[in-house]
GROMACS .gro file of C-alpha atoms in nm:
model
  186
    1MET     CA    1  11.850  10.927   6.980
    2LYS     CA    2  11.555  10.768   7.058
    3VAL     CA    3  11.306  10.774   6.767
    4LEU     CA    4  10.931  10.685   6.810
    5VAL     CA    5  10.824  10.520   6.475
    6ALA     CA    6  10.441  10.532   6.369
    7GLU     CA    7  10.359  10.349   6.072
    8ASP     CA    8  10.065  10.155   5.986
    9ASP     CA    9  10.220   9.949   5.707
   10PRO     CA   10  10.420   9.670   5.890
   11LEU     CA   11  10.665   9.634   5.634
   12ILE     CA   12  10.738   9.980   5.601
   13ALA     CA   13  10.775  10.020   5.991
   14LEU     CA   14  11.021   9.767   6.015
   15GLY     CA   15  11.232   9.875   5.753
   16LEU     CA   16  11.212  10.225   5.921
   17THR     CA   17  11.311  10.076   6.243
   18GLU     CA   18  11.599   9.871   6.099
   19ARG     CA   19  11.736  10.172   5.912
   20LEU     CA   20  11.738  10.398   6.236
   21ARG     CA   21  11.917  10.098   6.402
   22SER     CA   22  12.204  10.120   6.127
   23LEU     CA   23  12.208  10.504   6.175
   24GLY     CA   24  12.282  10.444   6.569
   25HIS     CA   25  11.914  10.541   6.676
   26GLU     CA   26  11.712  10.387   6.905
   27PRO     CA   27  11.379  10.305   6.749
   28VAL     CA   28  11.076  10.285   6.985
   29GLY     CA   29  10.769  10.111   6.863
   30PRO     CA   30  10.684  10.087   6.577
   31ALA     CA   31  10.294  10.210   6.644
   32ALA     CA   32  10.055  10.096   6.421
   33ASP     CA   33   9.839  10.406   6.444
   34GLY     CA   34   9.842  10.767   6.582
   35ALA     CA   35   9.655  10.684   6.899
   36GLU     CA   36   9.910  10.403   6.979
   37ALA     CA   37  10.192  10.655   6.882
   38ILE     CA   38  10.067  10.900   7.128
   39GLU     CA   39  10.050  10.647   7.410
   40LEU     CA   40  10.417  10.515   7.343
   41ALA     CA   41  10.517  10.908   7.340
   42ARG     CA   42  10.371  10.943   7.689
   43THR     CA   43  10.556  10.655   7.847
   44THR     CA   44  10.870  10.635   7.681
   45SER     CA   45  10.984  10.990   7.648
   46PRO     CA   46  11.167  10.996   7.277
   47ASP     CA   47  11.375  11.252   7.134
   48LEU     CA   48  11.218  11.237   6.779
   49TYR     CA   49  10.896  11.143   6.629
   50LEU     CA   50  10.889  10.977   6.286
   51PHE     CA   51  10.533  10.958   6.178
   52ASP     CA   52  10.355  10.844   5.858
   53VAL     CA   53  10.064  11.103   5.782
   54GLU     CA   54   9.776  10.879   5.705
   55MET     CA   55   9.703  10.641   5.963
   56PRO     CA   56   9.398  10.477   6.100
   57LYS     CA   57   9.251  10.647   6.435
   58VAL     CA   58   9.466  10.940   6.437
   59ASP     CA   59   9.684  11.069   6.170
   60GLY     CA   60  10.069  11.139   6.225
   61LEU     CA   61   9.992  11.546   6.199
   62ASP     CA   62   9.702  11.527   6.458
   63ALA     CA   63   9.917  11.297   6.677
   64ALA     CA   64  10.209  11.519   6.678
   65ALA     CA   65   9.992  11.828   6.739
   66GLN     CA   66   9.838  11.630   7.027
   67LEU     CA   67  10.156  11.540   7.168
   68ALA     CA   68  10.307  11.919   7.136
   69SER     CA   69   9.972  12.048   7.306
   70GLU     CA   70  10.054  11.805   7.624
   71GLY     CA   71  10.408  11.937   7.640
   72LEU     CA   72  10.546  11.663   7.467
   73ARG     CA   73  10.697  11.863   7.153
   74ARG     CA   74  10.965  11.717   6.987
   75PRO     CA   75  11.131  11.732   6.650
   76VAL     CA   76  10.879  11.576   6.414
   77VAL     CA   77  10.966  11.383   6.037
   78ILE     CA   78  10.654  11.307   5.867
   79VAL     CA   79  10.647  11.044   5.598
   80THR     CA   80  10.395  10.986   5.325
   81GLY     CA   81  10.340  10.796   5.034
   82VAL     CA   82  10.180  11.084   4.841
   83GLU     CA   83  10.309  11.407   4.666
   84ASP     CA   84  10.055  11.681   4.794
   85ALA     CA   85  10.118  12.050   4.811
   86ALA     CA   86   9.846  12.095   5.065
   87LEU     CA   87   9.996  11.805   5.302
   88VAL     CA   88  10.307  11.995   5.276
   89GLU     CA   89  10.171  12.316   5.379
   90ARG     CA   90   9.946  12.145   5.649
   91SER     CA   91  10.275  11.967   5.808
   92VAL     CA   92  10.463  12.312   5.785
   93ALA     CA   93  10.166  12.472   5.956
   94GLY     CA   94  10.160  12.209   6.217
   95GLY     CA   95  10.503  12.253   6.330
   96VAL     CA   96  10.658  11.960   6.127
   97ASN     CA   97  11.039  11.997   6.094
   98ALA     CA   98  11.102  11.756   5.807
   99PHE     CA   99  10.896  11.580   5.528
  100LEU     CA  100  10.980  11.248   5.362
  101THR     CA  101  10.814  11.082   5.068
  102LYS     CA  102  10.824  10.727   5.044
  103PRO     CA  103  11.041  10.532   4.924
  104ILE     CA  104  11.284  10.652   5.186
  105ASP     CA  105  11.658  10.572   5.149
  106THR     CA  106  11.912  10.568   5.439
  107ARG     CA  107  12.053  10.906   5.373
  108GLU     CA  108  11.746  11.096   5.313
  109LEU     CA  109  11.621  10.972   5.645
  110GLN     CA  110  11.969  11.055   5.821
  111ALA     CA  111  11.958  11.401   5.658
  112ALA     CA  112  11.555  11.439   5.763
  113ILE     CA  113  11.648  11.335   6.134
  114ALA     CA  114  11.951  11.600   6.133
  115LEU     CA  115  11.727  11.856   5.979
  116ALA     CA  116  11.424  11.813   6.221
  117ALA     CA  117  11.662  11.807   6.530
  118ALA     CA  118  11.850  12.130   6.433
  119ARG     CA  119  11.507  12.320   6.345
  120HIS     CA  120  11.369  12.210   6.677
  121ALA     CA  121  11.654  12.347   6.870
  122GLU     CA  122  11.644  12.661   6.703
  123LEU     CA  123  11.274  12.695   6.781
  124VAL     CA  124  11.333  12.607   7.148
  125ARG     CA  125  11.600  12.847   7.140
  126ALA     CA  126  11.387  13.133   7.008
  127GLU     CA  127  11.113  13.086   7.234
  128GLN     CA  128  11.350  13.063   7.537
  129ALA     CA  129  11.489  13.386   7.425
  130LEU     CA  130  11.151  13.530   7.395
  131GLU     CA  131  11.064  13.444   7.742
  132ASP     CA  132  11.372  13.584   7.859
  133ARG     CA  133  11.295  13.900   7.700
  134LYS     CA  134  10.958  13.937   7.853
  135VAL     CA  135  11.119  13.884   8.201
  136VAL     CA  136  11.351  14.136   8.140
  137GLU     CA  137  11.092  14.378   8.051
  138ARG     CA  138  10.879  14.314   8.329
  139ALA     CA  139  11.173  14.342   8.583
  140LYS     CA  140  11.251  14.671   8.408
  141GLY     CA  141  10.918  14.795   8.443
  142LEU     CA  142  10.935  14.700   8.831
  143LEU     CA  143  11.250  14.885   8.896
  144MET     CA  144  11.093  15.197   8.686
  145SER     CA  145  10.805  15.193   8.897
  146ALA     CA  146  10.954  15.123   9.261
  147LEU     CA  147  11.292  15.326   9.193
  148GLY     CA  148  11.178  15.617   8.976
  149LEU     CA  149  11.445  15.510   8.708
  150SER     CA  150  11.449  15.582   8.329
  151GLU     CA  151  11.415  15.238   8.127
  152GLN     CA  152  11.755  15.301   8.039
  153ASP     CA  153  11.884  15.342   8.403
  154ALA     CA  154  11.660  15.026   8.485
  155PHE     CA  155  11.820  14.824   8.224
  156ARG     CA  156  12.188  14.933   8.342
  157ARG     CA  157  12.108  14.834   8.686
  158LEU     CA  158  11.995  14.478   8.565
  159GLN     CA  159  12.298  14.456   8.341
  160LEU     CA  160  12.532  14.575   8.610
  161THR     CA  161  12.379  14.331   8.878
  162ALA     CA  162  12.417  14.046   8.622
  163ARG     CA  163  12.761  14.093   8.570
  164GLU     CA  164  12.858  14.154   8.932
  165ARG     CA  165  12.699  13.835   9.032
  166ASN     CA  166  12.786  13.643   8.715
  167LEU     CA  167  12.437  13.571   8.630
  168ARG     CA  168  12.242  13.578   8.308
  169LEU     CA  169  12.037  13.887   8.274
  170ALA     CA  170  11.717  13.690   8.251
  171ASP     CA  171  11.806  13.513   8.577
  172VAL     CA  172  11.838  13.847   8.778
  173ALA     CA  173  11.537  13.962   8.586
  174ALA     CA  174  11.339  13.677   8.718
  175ARG     CA  175  11.458  13.695   9.098
  176ILE     CA  176  11.325  14.066   9.067
  177VAL     CA  177  11.003  13.953   8.929
  178ASP     CA  178  10.999  13.687   9.215
  179GLN     CA  179  11.062  13.930   9.455
  180GLN     CA  180  10.843  14.220   9.312
  181SER     CA  181  10.663  14.243   9.645
  182LEU     CA  182  10.972  14.385   9.832
  183LEU     CA  183  10.951  14.668   9.588
  184THR     CA  184  10.612  14.792   9.603
  185LYS     CA  185  10.499  15.051   9.906
  186ARG     CA  186  10.278  14.935  10.134
   0.00000   0.00000   0.00000
């Protein structure tokens, strides 16, 4: 896994990159501050962010949030030297997937990376399921309006078409939504 490291302490940054290598990951960086981390993320497409919280220019939480807003959301492991309940709450609210307190040992780092990747994958699946549900609901509405079907009959028609064509229900629904002009009266 390609891991972007952002840590303003050069000694800790070196230690993190070496630990990542020992775990079989490909470290990117380290970036010395959040602004540099953002630029590196844009150019290197890492799989995971390992960010210190307190860094110059842009802190790790703000860097992760900015990257997410740009469509570069990845699993995030936050590293900090302080134990602060408010910081943990801010991290969770900001979409952080795992949290480590310095000093970090290799086993903790490995567990945090695995946890962050799993949580991120779960979130992505949930978001996709929601998007799929929205398109199915839209297609049902179109079928109900255009063909005078009940909600149950519209859903059955979607299911039958998906089964007959060996497609996902959401894919059939997306095709109906894309071709909705064929269903409307002129």
